[in-house]
Tab-separated table of C-alpha atoms in Angstrom:
chain	number	residue	atom	x	y	z
W	1	MET	CA	1.491	1.982	-13.724
W	2	LEU	CA	4.109	-0.632	-14.425
W	3	GLN	CA	4.196	-3.490	-16.993
W	4	LEU	CA	6.430	-6.633	-16.528
W	5	PHE	CA	7.350	-8.675	-19.167
W	6	SER	CA	6.558	-12.615	-19.081
W	7	PRO	CA	7.625	-15.058	-19.827
W	8	PRO	CA	9.461	-16.499	-17.501
W	9	LEU	CA	7.087	-14.846	-14.657
W	10	PRO	CA	8.064	-12.478	-12.221
W	11	THR	CA	10.176	-14.428	-9.623
W	12	LEU	CA	9.782	-13.868	-5.339
W	13	VAL	CA	13.059	-13.844	-4.019
W	14	ALA	CA	11.955	-12.790	-0.371
W	15	ALA	CA	9.622	-11.952	1.771
W	16	GLY	CA	8.595	-10.537	4.990
W	17	GLN	CA	6.039	-8.569	7.410
W	18	ASN	CA	6.987	-6.544	10.152
W	19	THR	CA	4.982	-4.244	12.504
W	20	PHE	CA	6.482	-0.685	13.406
W	21	ASP	CA	6.023	1.457	16.605
W	22	ILE	CA	5.386	5.259	16.568
W	23	GLY	CA	8.792	7.076	15.472
W	24	GLN	CA	10.351	3.850	13.569
W	25	SER	CA	10.733	3.846	9.764
W	26	HIS	CA	11.388	2.183	6.288
W	27	ILE	CA	14.937	1.593	5.751
W	28	ASN	CA	16.747	3.855	3.319
W	29	ARG	CA	18.187	2.355	0.394
W	30	ASN	CA	19.609	2.880	-3.393
W	31	LYS	CA	19.438	1.198	-6.745
W	32	ILE	CA	18.518	-2.406	-4.633
W	33	GLY	CA	18.181	-4.396	-7.948
W	34	VAL	CA	14.421	-5.863	-6.858
W	35	PHE	CA	11.406	-4.918	-6.404
W	36	ASP	CA	10.063	-3.969	-3.214
W	37	LEU	CA	6.059	-4.680	-2.931
W	38	LEU	CA	4.669	-2.919	0.365
W	39	VAL	CA	1.084	-3.766	1.230
W	40	VAL	CA	-0.295	-1.846	4.488
W	41	THR	CA	-2.467	-3.800	6.586
W	42	GLU	CA	-2.697	-1.497	9.332
W	43	GLY	CA	-0.990	2.304	10.553
W	44	ARG	CA	0.640	4.574	7.778
W	45	LEU	CA	4.174	4.371	5.699
W	46	HIS	CA	5.255	7.627	4.743
W	47	MET	CA	7.681	6.899	1.614
W	48	GLY	CA	9.623	8.684	-1.109
W	49	GLU	CA	11.059	6.941	-3.933
W	50	ASP	CA	13.605	9.556	-6.133
W	51	ASP	CA	11.309	12.897	-6.124
W	52	GLN	CA	8.026	10.914	-5.964
W	53	GLN	CA	5.974	10.966	-2.825
W	54	PHE	CA	3.290	8.227	-1.141
W	55	GLN	CA	0.937	8.000	2.160
W	56	VAL	CA	0.814	4.252	2.018
W	57	SER	CA	-1.875	3.424	4.453
W	58	ARG	CA	-3.829	0.709	5.321
W	59	GLY	CA	-5.396	-1.278	2.010
W	60	ASP	CA	-2.656	0.540	-0.251
W	61	THR	CA	-0.061	-1.503	-2.074
W	62	LEU	CA	3.628	0.213	-2.975
W	63	ILE	CA	5.522	-0.829	-5.682
W	64	LEU	CA	9.061	0.406	-5.402
W	65	TYR	CA	11.319	0.098	-8.199
W	66	PRO	CA	14.738	-1.491	-8.278
W	67	ASP	CA	16.990	1.144	-10.407
W	68	ARG	CA	15.635	3.958	-7.770
W	69	HIS	CA	16.473	5.488	-4.613
W	70	HIS	CA	13.666	4.447	-1.963
W	71	PHE	CA	13.309	6.230	2.072
W	72	SER	CA	10.911	7.074	4.771
W	73	ILE	CA	10.042	10.559	4.013
W	74	SER	CA	8.711	11.153	7.656
W	75	PRO	CA	8.741	8.094	10.480
W	76	CYS	CA	5.544	6.252	11.364
W	77	ASP	CA	3.446	8.408	13.301
W	78	GLN	CA	1.019	5.433	14.104
W	79	ILE	CA	1.506	1.267	15.023
W	80	THR	CA	2.014	-0.207	11.328
W	81	HIS	CA	1.914	-3.428	9.855
W	82	PHE	CA	2.871	-3.899	6.502
W	83	PHE	CA	3.867	-6.959	3.903
W	84	TRP	CA	6.884	-6.879	1.830
W	85	PHE	CA	8.274	-9.061	-1.081
W	86	HIS	CA	11.453	-8.503	-3.035
W	87	PHE	CA	10.539	-10.079	-6.553
W	88	THR	CA	12.781	-9.778	-10.228
W	89	ALA	CA	11.208	-9.974	-13.626
W	90	SER	CA	14.156	-11.166	-15.871
W	91	LYS	CA	12.571	-10.426	-18.950
W	92	GLY	CA	12.031	-7.043	-18.573
W	93	TRP	CA	9.810	-4.360	-17.072
W	94	GLN	CA	9.131	-0.727	-17.925
W	95	ASP	CA	7.096	2.503	-16.418
W	96	LEU	CA	4.091	3.034	-18.029
W	97	MET	CA	4.325	6.715	-17.671
W	98	THR	CA	7.382	6.868	-19.711
W	99	SER	CA	7.357	4.289	-22.001
W	100	LYS	CA	4.349	2.648	-24.807
W	101	PRO	CA	3.034	-0.411	-23.234
W	102	PHE	CA	4.087	-3.831	-24.796
W	103	GLN	CA	2.624	-3.659	-28.315
W	104	TYR	CA	1.032	-7.630	-28.963
W	105	GLY	CA	2.343	-8.989	-32.007
W	106	GLU	CA	5.624	-7.848	-32.713
W	107	LYS	CA	7.537	-8.606	-36.202
W	108	ALA	CA	8.534	-12.218	-36.587
W	109	THR	CA	11.693	-13.803	-35.973
W	110	GLU	CA	13.266	-16.908	-36.452
W	111	GLU	CA	12.492	-17.978	-32.650
W	112	SER	CA	8.515	-16.758	-33.000
W	113	ARG	CA	7.766	-18.575	-35.895
W	114	ASN	CA	8.349	-21.179	-34.113
W	115	VAL	CA	4.714	-22.710	-32.825
W	116	PHE	CA	6.353	-24.425	-29.847
W	117	VAL	CA	8.067	-21.328	-28.314
W	118	GLU	CA	5.938	-19.452	-25.822
W	119	SER	CA	4.627	-15.943	-26.593
W	120	PRO	CA	5.719	-12.499	-25.021
W	121	PHE	CA	3.249	-11.116	-22.796
W	122	GLY	CA	3.245	-7.768	-20.674
W	123	ILE	CA	1.615	-7.650	-16.840
W	124	THR	CA	0.433	-4.612	-15.760
W	125	LEU	CA	0.269	-3.410	-12.141
W	126	PRO	CA	-0.709	-0.076	-10.555
W	127	GLN	CA	2.540	0.991	-8.967
W	128	TYR	CA	0.748	3.040	-5.871
W	129	CYS	CA	-3.060	2.091	-5.439
W	130	LYS	CA	-6.253	1.660	-2.665
W	131	LEU	CA	-7.050	-1.546	-3.010
W	132	SER	CA	-10.464	-3.279	-3.139
W	133	ASN	CA	-9.864	-6.660	-2.407
W	134	LEU	CA	-7.686	-6.197	0.923
W	135	GLU	CA	-9.199	-9.236	2.762
W	136	THR	CA	-8.176	-11.594	0.019
W	137	ILE	CA	-5.106	-9.786	-0.282
W	138	ASP	CA	-4.003	-10.283	3.554
W	139	HIS	CA	-4.931	-13.832	3.466
W	140	LEU	CA	-2.208	-14.472	0.287
W	141	CYS	CA	-0.071	-12.651	1.731
W	142	SER	CA	-0.357	-14.553	5.074
W	143	LYS	CA	0.105	-17.661	3.111
W	144	ILE	CA	3.025	-16.842	1.317
W	145	ILE	CA	4.785	-15.898	4.595
W	146	SER	CA	3.856	-19.387	5.904
W	147	SER	CA	4.580	-21.464	3.178
W	148	GLU	CA	7.985	-20.938	3.682
W	149	HIS	CA	7.777	-23.662	6.526
W	150	GLU	CA	6.589	-26.127	4.535
W	151	SER	CA	7.604	-28.827	2.814
W	152	ILE	CA	11.638	-28.574	1.523
W	153	TYR	CA	10.470	-30.176	-1.826
W	154	THR	CA	7.023	-28.233	-2.277
W	155	GLY	CA	7.417	-25.490	-0.317
W	156	GLU	CA	9.465	-23.029	-2.982
W	157	TRP	CA	7.235	-24.029	-5.153
W	158	GLN	CA	3.604	-23.703	-3.744
W	159	ARG	CA	5.641	-20.078	-2.312
W	160	GLN	CA	5.833	-18.812	-6.309
W	161	ILE	CA	2.472	-19.852	-7.167
W	162	LEU	CA	0.964	-17.823	-4.676
W	163	PHE	CA	3.050	-14.878	-5.048
W	164	GLN	CA	1.419	-15.137	-8.680
W	165	GLN	CA	-2.198	-15.019	-7.512
W	166	LEU	CA	-1.298	-12.158	-5.683
W	167	LEU	CA	0.424	-10.327	-8.489
W	168	GLN	CA	-2.518	-11.721	-10.258
W	169	GLU	CA	-5.101	-10.102	-7.571
W	170	LEU	CA	-3.220	-6.797	-7.846
W	171	SER	CA	-3.462	-6.472	-11.679
W	172	THR	CA	-7.404	-7.369	-12.079
W	173	HIS	CA	-8.484	-6.033	-8.591
W	174	THR	CA	-7.188	-2.734	-7.907
W	175	LYS	CA	-9.747	-0.076	-9.278
W	176	LEU	CA	-7.876	-0.392	-12.979
W	177	ALA	CA	-11.018	1.104	-14.574
W	178	ASN	CA	-10.884	4.041	-12.029
W	179	SER	CA	-6.504	4.733	-12.838
W	180	MET	CA	-6.589	3.646	-15.976
W	181	PRO	CA	-9.927	3.863	-18.367
W	182	ALA	CA	-8.272	2.510	-21.290
W	183	PHE	CA	-6.385	-0.171	-20.262
W	184	ALA	CA	-9.446	-1.278	-18.788
W	185	VAL	CA	-11.684	-1.114	-22.062
W	186	ALA	CA	-8.778	-2.657	-24.476
W	187	GLU	CA	-8.896	-5.412	-21.766
W	188	LYS	CA	-12.204	-5.837	-21.879
W	189	ALA	CA	-11.856	-6.073	-26.063
W	190	ALA	CA	-9.163	-8.194	-25.844
W	191	ILE	CA	-11.131	-10.373	-23.954
W	192	TYR	CA	-14.280	-10.347	-26.245
W	193	LEU	CA	-11.865	-10.856	-28.921
W	194	ARG	CA	-10.322	-13.852	-28.050
W	195	LYS	CA	-13.750	-15.635	-27.054
W	196	ASN	CA	-14.996	-14.488	-30.399
W	197	TYR	CA	-11.922	-15.076	-32.488
W	198	ALA	CA	-13.799	-17.535	-34.507
W	199	GLN	CA	-16.308	-15.672	-35.542
W	200	LYS	CA	-16.623	-12.595	-38.104
W	201	ILE	CA	-16.297	-9.614	-35.911
W	202	THR	CA	-17.308	-6.103	-37.382
W	203	TYR	CA	-16.423	-2.918	-35.233
W	204	GLU	CA	-19.680	-2.530	-35.187
W	205	ASP	CA	-20.130	-6.207	-32.837
W	206	LEU	CA	-16.945	-4.914	-30.866
W	207	GLY	CA	-19.363	-1.590	-30.208
W	208	HIS	CA	-22.251	-3.245	-29.215
W	209	ALA	CA	-20.349	-5.945	-26.741
W	210	LEU	CA	-18.655	-3.182	-24.776
W	211	ARG	CA	-21.152	-0.642	-25.061
W	212	PHE	CA	-18.492	1.552	-26.434
W	213	HIS	CA	-17.730	3.449	-29.746
W	214	PRO	CA	-15.438	1.391	-31.905
W	215	ASN	CA	-13.383	4.258	-32.246
W	216	HIS	CA	-13.145	5.019	-28.878
W	217	ILE	CA	-12.022	1.252	-28.736
W	218	ALA	CA	-9.855	0.738	-31.076
W	219	ARG	CA	-7.761	4.141	-29.617
W	220	CYS	CA	-8.361	1.761	-26.593
W	221	MET	CA	-6.228	-0.566	-27.224
W	222	ILE	CA	-3.651	1.090	-29.644
W	223	GLN	CA	-2.778	2.688	-26.284
W	224	ALA	CA	-2.740	-0.417	-24.510
W	225	PHE	CA	-1.689	-2.938	-26.357
W	226	GLY	CA	-0.029	-1.063	-29.577
W	227	CYS	CA	-1.910	-2.536	-32.125
W	228	THR	CA	-5.699	-1.973	-33.818
W	229	PRO	CA	-8.760	-4.281	-32.816
W	230	ILE	CA	-8.512	-5.946	-36.225
W	231	GLU	CA	-4.359	-6.620	-35.717
W	232	TYR	CA	-5.077	-7.941	-32.303
W	233	ILE	CA	-7.483	-10.718	-33.636
W	234	ASN	CA	-5.827	-11.434	-36.635
W	235	LYS	CA	-2.171	-12.138	-34.454
W	236	ILE	CA	-4.810	-14.147	-32.503
W	237	ARG	CA	-6.320	-16.357	-35.651
W	238	ILE	CA	-2.776	-16.493	-36.560
W	239	ASP	CA	-1.694	-18.311	-33.864
W	240	GLN	CA	-4.693	-20.552	-33.682
W	241	ALA	CA	-4.078	-21.565	-37.150
W	242	LYS	CA	-0.243	-22.640	-36.607
W	243	ILE	CA	-0.940	-24.983	-34.173
W	244	LEU	CA	-3.309	-26.183	-36.677
W	245	LEU	CA	-0.940	-26.699	-39.279
W	246	VAL	CA	1.431	-28.646	-37.197
W	247	SER	CA	-0.995	-30.988	-35.367
W	248	THR	CA	-3.715	-31.339	-38.497
W	249	ASP	CA	-3.641	-32.446	-41.720
W	250	TRP	CA	-6.425	-29.739	-42.727
W	251	SER	CA	-6.393	-27.701	-46.024
W	252	THR	CA	-5.615	-24.436	-45.503
W	253	ASP	CA	-8.621	-23.495	-46.776
W	254	ARG	CA	-10.455	-25.354	-43.934
W	255	ILE	CA	-7.676	-23.827	-41.087
W	256	SER	CA	-8.698	-20.596	-42.678
W	257	GLU	CA	-12.439	-21.208	-42.078
W	258	VAL	CA	-11.982	-22.584	-38.921
W	259	CYS	CA	-9.676	-19.169	-37.489
W	260	GLY	CA	-12.069	-16.883	-38.333
W	261	PHE	CA	-10.839	-15.636	-41.566
W	262	THR	CA	-13.726	-15.070	-44.056
W	263	GLN	CA	-11.351	-15.630	-47.174
W	264	SER	CA	-8.648	-17.674	-48.306
W	265	ALA	CA	-6.348	-15.126	-49.681
W	266	TYR	CA	-6.851	-12.929	-46.836
W	267	PHE	CA	-5.523	-15.704	-44.490
W	268	SER	CA	-2.737	-15.530	-46.361
W	269	ARG	CA	-1.746	-12.688	-46.843
W	270	VAL	CA	-1.638	-11.777	-43.310
W	271	PHE	CA	-0.219	-15.106	-42.547
W	272	LYS	CA	3.296	-13.968	-44.426
W	273	LYS	CA	2.605	-10.786	-43.301
W	274	LEU	CA	3.145	-11.614	-39.906
W	275	GLU	CA	5.221	-14.849	-40.051
W	276	LYS	CA	7.304	-14.216	-43.407
W	277	LEU	CA	6.829	-17.832	-44.515
W	278	SER	CA	3.415	-18.771	-46.674
W	279	PRO	CA	0.805	-21.307	-44.478
W	280	SER	CA	2.048	-23.903	-46.435
W	281	GLN	CA	6.321	-23.344	-46.369
W	282	PHE	CA	5.554	-22.647	-42.186
W	283	ARG	CA	3.251	-26.636	-42.580
W	284	LYS	CA	6.638	-27.668	-44.378
W	285	GLN	CA	9.063	-26.704	-41.595
W	286	TYR	CA	7.745	-29.717	-39.459
W	287	VAL	CA	6.191	-32.057	-41.457
W	288	GLY	CA	8.670	-32.396	-43.790
W	289	ASN	CA	11.059	-33.891	-41.071
W	290	ILE	CA	8.453	-36.931	-40.665
W	291	LEU	CA	9.703	-40.483	-41.857
């Protein structure tokens, strides 16, 4: 599994498609500085990356890393068609086989305390997998290639949007539950918590909703996000509270209640722990400058 850090979103640099005859091979390259995403629609590519080997057949996708040596293990033994996409992740990336996943809600900095600064997040993709939605992926790949020849004003913008859709399809429809079960459980828990953050939620409620033991859900979230369900939902609630502190004149008690905290004192403690400021101090940063 591969994790890209955003924002900004990954950027498509170049795209194309090739059809190899029997006996042709993928080019041998070393540390090219961009990701190389391959989507095979017919035939098979025999690829190597450092000491790993991949048989990339029809319906398979492979992402070759920018800092490694990739090459053809052997020539194609059948006519092979594939799409290729070179892209960058300027914020950074990591291989989840060797690194811990992005931790949601890291220690606050002066910049992160600003409610108008976007929150960082990770995009998790399979490096190599069998696609469960080849028809959709094939259609998106073709649209990305054809969009290159559209309007000079909107063509590149459209191409980048389509590429984000392609990454989203790879992220959500590649049998993630089979390849990384813990990530699938953590994703379901995160969706549930984001949807219900304003309600009182117990570990038993979460377990009942997901049909897993609460301890198992907690272990999966720690593995996937580096935090427990309580830490995750508290970060969601504090993010919502920051918006309300800036955009309304509501009391902190009311904001605390609306955001799902059962006690105002606990809300203040969590807020100060994450933001290094009390709710009232945070609000004064903005309302104090209003004339």
